Amino acid sequence: TAANYPADTATYVTQGRFYVVNAQDQVLALSQKCPHLGCRVPFCESSGRFECACHGSVFDIGGEWIKGPAPRGMDSYAVTEQDGVLSADTSTIVAGPDRGAAVYFTEPKGPSCLEKG
């Protein structure tokens, strides 16, 4: 259920290979693949952002592009809720938001995982 995903969190779903995020009280299912070259993008707990270690692309909690070579934000899957149960349709990819989208943007919570050396 949506209540299982507190605000500003990202939970990896192994079976679907995606993240369930709660961005400003909206539950999203984000693809694990970076739209740049397909690397798996981990969520950095300290910064509260998705940070791709392959080439340095960074995305906010809603998967929106912040910096790096990615051509757009993180792709997603449609999420539906029926009788309190969330489902993500992984059969159809929804292209990530264009660069410059800032619906979910917030300042980083702390240090970047990419810059920890």
Coordinates of N, CA, C and O in Angstrom, one line a residue:
T1 N 0.8 -1.2 0.0 CA 0.0 0.0 0.0 C 0.9 1.2 0.0 O 2.1 1.2 0.3
A2 N 0.3 2.4 -0.3 CA 1.0 3.6 -0.4 C 1.6 4.0 1.0 O 2.7 4.6 1.1
A3 N 0.9 3.5 2.1 CA 1.4 3.8 3.4 C 2.7 3.1 3.8 O 3.4 3.5 4.7
N4 N 3.1 2.1 3.0 CA 4.3 1.4 3.2 C 5.5 2.2 2.7 O 6.7 1.8 2.9
Y5 N 5.3 3.4 2.0 CA 6.4 4.1 1.4 C 6.3 5.6 2.0 O 5.6 6.4 1.5
P6 N 7.1 5.8 3.1 CA 7.1 7.2 3.7 C 7.6 8.2 2.7 O 8.3 7.9 1.7
A7 N 7.3 9.5 3.0 CA 7.7 10.6 2.1 C 9.2 10.6 1.9 O 10.0 10.3 2.8
D8 N 9.6 11.0 0.7 CA 11.0 11.1 0.3 C 11.8 9.9 0.5 O 13.0 10.0 0.8
T9 N 11.2 8.7 0.2 CA 12.0 7.5 0.3 C 12.0 6.8 -1.1 O 11.1 7.0 -1.9
A10 N 12.9 5.9 -1.2 CA 13.0 5.1 -2.4 C 13.3 3.6 -2.0 O 14.2 3.4 -1.2
T11 N 12.4 2.7 -2.4 CA 12.5 1.3 -2.0 C 12.7 0.5 -3.3 O 11.9 0.6 -4.2
Y12 N 13.8 -0.3 -3.3 CA 14.1 -1.1 -4.5 C 13.2 -2.4 -4.5 O 13.1 -3.1 -3.5
V13 N 12.6 -2.7 -5.6 CA 11.7 -3.9 -5.8 C 12.5 -4.8 -6.7 O 12.5 -4.6 -7.9
T14 N 13.1 -5.8 -6.1 CA 14.0 -6.8 -6.8 C 13.2 -7.5 -8.0 O 13.7 -7.6 -9.1
Q15 N 12.0 -8.0 -7.7 CA 11.3 -8.7 -8.7 C 11.0 -7.9 -9.9 O 11.0 -8.5 -11.0
G16 N 10.7 -6.6 -9.8 CA 10.4 -5.8 -11.0 C 11.6 -5.0 -11.5 O 11.5 -4.3 -12.5
R17 N 12.7 -5.0 -10.7 CA 13.9 -4.2 -11.1 C 13.5 -2.7 -11.2 O 13.9 -2.1 -12.2
F18 N 12.8 -2.2 -10.2 CA 12.5 -0.7 -10.2 C 12.4 -0.3 -8.8 O 12.5 -1.0 -7.8
Y19 N 12.4 1.0 -8.6 CA 12.2 1.7 -7.3 C 10.8 2.2 -7.1 O 10.2 2.8 -8.1
V20 N 10.2 2.0 -6.0 CA 9.0 2.7 -5.6 C 9.4 3.9 -4.8 O 10.1 3.7 -3.8
V21 N 9.0 5.0 -5.2 CA 9.4 6.3 -4.5 C 8.1 7.0 -4.1 O 7.1 6.9 -4.7
N22 N 8.3 7.7 -3.0 CA 7.2 8.6 -2.6 C 7.8 10.0 -2.7 O 8.6 10.5 -1.9
A23 N 7.4 10.7 -3.7 CA 7.9 12.1 -4.0 C 6.7 13.0 -3.8 O 5.8 13.0 -4.6
Q24 N 6.8 13.8 -2.7 CA 5.7 14.8 -2.4 C 4.4 14.1 -2.4 O 3.4 14.6 -3.0
D25 N 4.3 13.0 -1.7 CA 3.1 12.2 -1.5 C 2.5 11.6 -2.8 O 1.3 11.3 -2.9
Q26 N 3.4 11.5 -3.8 CA 3.0 10.8 -5.0 C 3.9 9.6 -5.2 O 5.1 9.7 -5.1
V27 N 3.2 8.4 -5.3 CA 4.0 7.2 -5.4 C 4.3 6.9 -6.9 O 3.4 6.9 -7.7
L28 N 5.6 6.7 -7.2 CA 6.0 6.5 -8.5 C 6.8 5.2 -8.6 O 7.4 4.8 -7.6
A29 N 6.9 4.5 -9.7 CA 7.7 3.4 -10.0 C 8.7 3.8 -11.0 O 8.4 4.0 -12.2
L30 N 10.0 3.9 -10.6 CA 11.1 4.4 -11.5 C 11.9 3.2 -11.9 O 12.4 2.4 -11.1
S31 N 12.3 3.2 -13.2 CA 13.2 2.2 -13.7 C 14.5 2.3 -13.1 O 15.0 3.4 -12.8
Q32 N 15.2 1.2 -12.9 CA 16.5 1.2 -12.3 C 17.6 1.6 -13.3 O 18.7 1.9 -12.9
K33 N 17.2 1.7 -14.6 CA 18.2 2.0 -15.6 C 18.4 3.5 -15.9 O 17.4 4.2 -16.0
C34 N 19.6 3.9 -16.0 CA 19.9 5.3 -16.3 C 19.6 5.5 -17.8 O 19.9 4.6 -18.6
P35 N 18.9 6.6 -18.1 CA 18.5 6.8 -19.5 C 19.7 7.2 -20.4 O 19.6 7.3 -21.6
H36 N 20.9 7.3 -19.8 CA 22.1 7.6 -20.6 C 22.6 6.3 -21.3 O 22.5 6.3 -22.5
L37 N 23.1 5.4 -20.6 CA 23.6 4.1 -21.2 C 23.1 2.8 -20.5 O 23.6 1.8 -20.7
G38 N 22.1 3.0 -19.6 CA 21.4 1.8 -19.0 C 22.1 1.2 -17.8 O 21.7 0.1 -17.3
C39 N 23.0 1.9 -17.2 CA 23.6 1.5 -15.9 C 22.5 1.5 -14.8 O 21.5 2.3 -14.9
R40 N 22.6 0.6 -13.8 CA 21.7 0.6 -12.7 C 22.0 1.8 -11.8 O 23.2 2.0 -11.4
V41 N 21.0 2.6 -11.5 CA 21.2 3.9 -10.8 C 20.8 3.6 -9.3 O 19.6 3.5 -9.0
P42 N 21.8 3.6 -8.4 CA 21.4 3.4 -7.0 C 20.9 4.7 -6.4 O 21.1 5.8 -6.8
F43 N 20.1 4.6 -5.3 CA 19.6 5.7 -4.5 C 20.6 6.0 -3.4 O 21.0 5.1 -2.7
C44 N 21.0 7.2 -3.3 CA 21.9 7.6 -2.3 C 21.1 8.2 -1.1 O 20.5 9.2 -1.2
E45 N 21.1 7.4 0.0 CA 20.4 7.8 1.2 C 20.9 9.2 1.8 O 20.1 10.0 2.2
S46 N 22.2 9.4 1.7 CA 22.7 10.6 2.3 C 22.3 11.9 1.6 O 22.0 12.9 2.2
S47 N 22.2 11.8 0.2 CA 21.8 13.0 -0.5 C 20.3 13.0 -0.8 O 19.7 14.0 -1.1
G48 N 19.7 11.8 -0.8 CA 18.3 11.7 -1.1 C 18.0 11.8 -2.6 O 17.0 12.2 -3.1
R49 N 19.0 11.4 -3.4 CA 19.0 11.5 -4.8 C 19.4 10.1 -5.5 O 20.2 9.4 -4.8
F50 N 19.1 9.9 -6.7 CA 19.6 8.8 -7.5 C 20.9 9.3 -8.1 O 20.9 10.4 -8.8
E51 N 22.0 8.6 -8.0 CA 23.3 9.0 -8.5 C 23.9 7.8 -9.3 O 24.2 6.8 -8.7
C52 N 24.1 8.0 -10.5 CA 24.7 7.0 -11.4 C 26.2 7.1 -11.3 O 26.8 8.0 -11.8
A53 N 26.8 6.0 -10.8 CA 28.2 5.9 -10.7 C 29.0 5.7 -12.0 O 30.1 6.0 -12.1
C54 N 28.2 5.3 -13.1 CA 28.9 5.1 -14.3 C 29.4 6.3 -15.0 O 30.6 6.4 -15.4
H55 N 28.5 7.3 -15.1 CA 28.9 8.6 -15.8 C 28.5 9.9 -15.1 O 28.6 10.9 -15.6
G56 N 28.0 9.7 -13.8 CA 27.8 10.9 -13.0 C 26.4 11.6 -13.1 O 26.2 12.7 -12.6
S57 N 25.4 11.0 -13.8 CA 24.1 11.6 -13.9 C 23.5 11.5 -12.5 O 23.6 10.6 -11.8
V58 N 22.7 12.6 -12.2 CA 22.1 12.7 -10.9 C 20.6 13.1 -11.1 O 20.3 13.9 -12.0
F59 N 19.7 12.4 -10.3 CA 18.3 12.6 -10.5 C 17.7 12.9 -9.1 O 18.1 12.3 -8.1
D60 N 16.6 13.7 -9.0 CA 16.0 13.9 -7.8 C 15.1 12.7 -7.4 O 15.0 11.7 -8.1
I61 N 14.4 12.8 -6.3 CA 13.6 11.7 -5.7 C 12.5 11.3 -6.7 O 12.1 10.2 -6.7
G62 N 12.0 12.2 -7.5 CA 11.0 11.9 -8.5 C 11.6 11.4 -9.9 O 10.9 11.3 -10.8
G63 N 12.9 11.3 -9.9 CA 13.6 10.8 -11.1 C 13.9 11.9 -12.2 O 14.3 11.6 -13.3
E64 N 13.7 13.1 -11.8 CA 14.0 14.3 -12.7 C 15.5 14.5 -12.8 O 16.2 14.5 -11.8
W65 N 16.0 14.8 -14.0 CA 17.4 15.1 -14.2 C 17.8 16.3 -13.5 O 17.2 17.3 -13.5
I66 N 19.0 16.2 -12.8 CA 19.6 17.3 -12.2 C 20.9 17.7 -12.9 O 21.2 18.8 -13.2
K67 N 21.8 16.7 -13.1 CA 23.0 16.9 -13.9 C 23.5 15.6 -14.5 O 23.1 14.6 -14.1
G68 N 24.5 15.8 -15.4 CA 25.2 14.7 -16.0 C 24.7 14.5 -17.4 O 23.9 15.2 -18.0
P69 N 25.3 13.4 -18.1 CA 25.0 13.2 -19.5 C 23.7 12.6 -19.9 O 23.4 12.5 -21.1
A70 N 22.9 12.2 -18.9 CA 21.6 11.6 -19.2 C 20.8 12.6 -20.1 O 20.7 13.8 -19.8
P71 N 20.1 12.1 -21.1 CA 19.3 13.0 -22.0 C 18.0 13.5 -21.4 O 17.4 14.4 -21.9
R72 N 17.5 12.8 -20.3 CA 16.2 13.1 -19.7 C 16.2 12.5 -18.3 O 17.2 11.9 -17.9
G73 N 15.1 12.7 -17.6 CA 15.0 12.0 -16.3 C 14.8 10.5 -16.4 O 14.7 10.0 -17.5
M74 N 14.7 9.9 -15.3 CA 14.6 8.4 -15.2 C 13.2 8.0 -15.8 O 12.2 8.6 -15.5
D75 N 13.2 6.9 -16.5 CA 12.0 6.3 -17.0 C 11.2 5.7 -15.9 O 11.7 5.4 -14.8
S76 N 9.9 5.6 -16.1 CA 9.0 5.1 -15.1 C 8.0 4.1 -15.6 O 7.9 3.8 -16.8
Y77 N 7.2 3.6 -14.7 CA 6.1 2.6 -15.1 C 4.8 3.2 -14.5 O 4.9 3.8 -13.4
A78 N 3.7 2.9 -15.1 CA 2.4 3.3 -14.5 C 2.1 2.6 -13.2 O 2.4 1.4 -13.1
V79 N 1.6 3.3 -12.3 CA 1.3 2.8 -11.0 C -0.2 2.9 -10.8 O -0.8 4.0 -11.0
T80 N -0.9 1.8 -10.4 CA -2.3 1.9 -10.1 C -2.5 1.3 -8.7 O -1.7 0.6 -8.1
E81 N -3.6 1.7 -8.1 CA -4.0 1.2 -6.8 C -5.4 0.7 -6.8 O -6.3 1.4 -7.3
Q82 N -5.6 -0.6 -6.4 CA -6.9 -1.2 -6.3 C -7.0 -1.9 -5.0 O -6.2 -2.7 -4.6
D83 N -8.1 -1.5 -4.3 CA -8.3 -2.1 -2.9 C -7.1 -1.9 -2.0 O -6.8 -2.8 -1.2
G84 N -6.4 -0.8 -2.2 CA -5.3 -0.5 -1.3 C -4.0 -1.1 -1.7 O -3.0 -0.9 -1.1
V85 N -4.0 -1.9 -2.8 CA -2.8 -2.6 -3.3 C -2.2 -1.8 -4.5 O -2.9 -1.6 -5.5
L86 N -0.9 -1.5 -4.4 CA -0.3 -0.8 -5.5 C 0.3 -1.8 -6.5 O 0.8 -2.9 -6.1
S87 N 0.2 -1.5 -7.8 CA 0.7 -2.4 -8.8 C 1.5 -1.5 -9.8 O 1.0 -0.4 -10.1
A88 N 2.6 -2.0 -10.3 CA 3.3 -1.2 -11.4 C 3.3 -2.1 -12.6 O 3.6 -3.3 -12.6
D89 N 3.0 -1.5 -13.8 CA 2.9 -2.1 -15.1 C 4.2 -2.0 -15.7 O 4.5 -1.0 -16.4
T90 N 5.1 -3.0 -15.6 CA 6.4 -3.0 -16.2 C 6.5 -3.4 -17.6 O 7.5 -3.4 -18.2
S91 N 5.3 -3.6 -18.2 CA 5.3 -4.0 -19.7 C 5.4 -2.7 -20.6 O 5.7 -2.9 -21.7
T92 N 5.2 -1.6 -20.0 CA 5.3 -0.3 -20.8 C 6.1 0.7 -20.1 O 5.8 1.1 -18.9
I93 N 7.2 1.2 -20.7 CA 8.0 2.2 -20.1 C 7.5 3.6 -20.5 O 7.2 3.8 -21.7
V94 N 7.4 4.4 -19.5 CA 7.1 5.8 -19.7 C 8.4 6.6 -19.7 O 9.1 6.6 -18.7
A95 N 8.7 7.3 -20.8 CA 9.9 8.1 -20.9 C 10.0 9.1 -19.8 O 9.0 9.7 -19.4
G96 N 11.2 9.3 -19.3 CA 11.4 10.2 -18.2 C 11.2 11.6 -18.6 O 11.2 12.0 -19.8
P97 N 11.0 12.5 -17.6 CA 10.7 13.9 -17.9 C 11.9 14.6 -18.6 O 13.1 14.2 -18.4
D98 N 11.6 15.6 -19.4 CA 12.6 16.4 -20.1 C 13.5 17.1 -19.0 O 13.1 17.3 -17.9
R99 N 14.7 17.3 -19.5 CA 15.7 18.1 -18.6 C 15.0 19.4 -18.3 O 14.3 20.0 -19.1
G100 N 15.2 19.9 -17.0 CA 14.6 21.1 -16.6 C 13.3 21.0 -15.8 O 12.8 21.9 -15.2
A101 N 12.7 19.8 -15.9 CA 11.5 19.6 -15.1 C 11.9 19.7 -13.6 O 12.9 19.2 -13.3
A102 N 11.1 20.3 -12.8 CA 11.5 20.5 -11.4 C 10.3 20.3 -10.5 O 10.1 21.1 -9.5
V103 N 9.4 19.4 -10.8 CA 8.2 19.2 -10.0 C 8.6 18.7 -8.6 O 8.0 19.1 -7.6
Y104 N 9.6 17.8 -8.5 CA 9.9 17.2 -7.2 C 11.3 17.7 -6.7 O 11.7 17.2 -5.7
F105 N 11.9 18.6 -7.3 CA 13.2 19.1 -6.9 C 13.2 19.6 -5.5 O 12.4 20.4 -5.1
T106 N 14.2 19.2 -4.7 CA 14.5 19.7 -3.4 C 16.0 19.8 -3.3 O 16.7 19.1 -4.1
E107 N 16.6 20.5 -2.5 CA 18.0 20.6 -2.2 C 18.4 19.2 -1.7 O 17.6 18.5 -1.0
P108 N 19.7 18.8 -1.9 CA 20.1 17.5 -1.4 C 20.1 17.5 0.2 O 20.3 18.5 0.8
K109 N 19.8 16.3 0.7 CA 19.7 16.2 2.2 C 21.0 16.2 2.8 O 21.2 16.6 4.0
G110 N 22.1 15.9 2.1 CA 23.4 15.8 2.6 C 24.4 15.5 1.5 O 24.2 15.7 0.4
P111 N 25.6 14.9 1.9 CA 26.6 14.6 0.9 C 26.2 13.6 -0.1 O 25.5 12.7 0.1
S112 N 26.8 13.8 -1.3 CA 26.6 12.9 -2.4 C 27.4 11.6 -2.2 O 28.5 11.6 -1.7
C113 N 26.8 10.5 -2.6 CA 27.5 9.2 -2.6 C 28.6 9.1 -3.6 O 29.6 8.4 -3.4
L114 N 28.5 9.9 -4.7 CA 29.5 9.9 -5.7 C 30.8 10.6 -5.3 O 31.9 10.4 -5.8
E115 N 30.6 11.6 -4.4 CA 31.7 12.4 -4.0 C 32.4 12.0 -2.7 O 33.2 12.7 -2.2
K116 N 32.0 10.9 -2.2 CA 32.6 10.4 -1.0 C 34.0 9.8 -1.1 O 34.7 9.6 -0.2
G117 N 34.5 9.7 -2.4 CA 35.8 9.2 -2.6 C 36.0 7.8 -2.4 O 36.8 7.1 -2.3

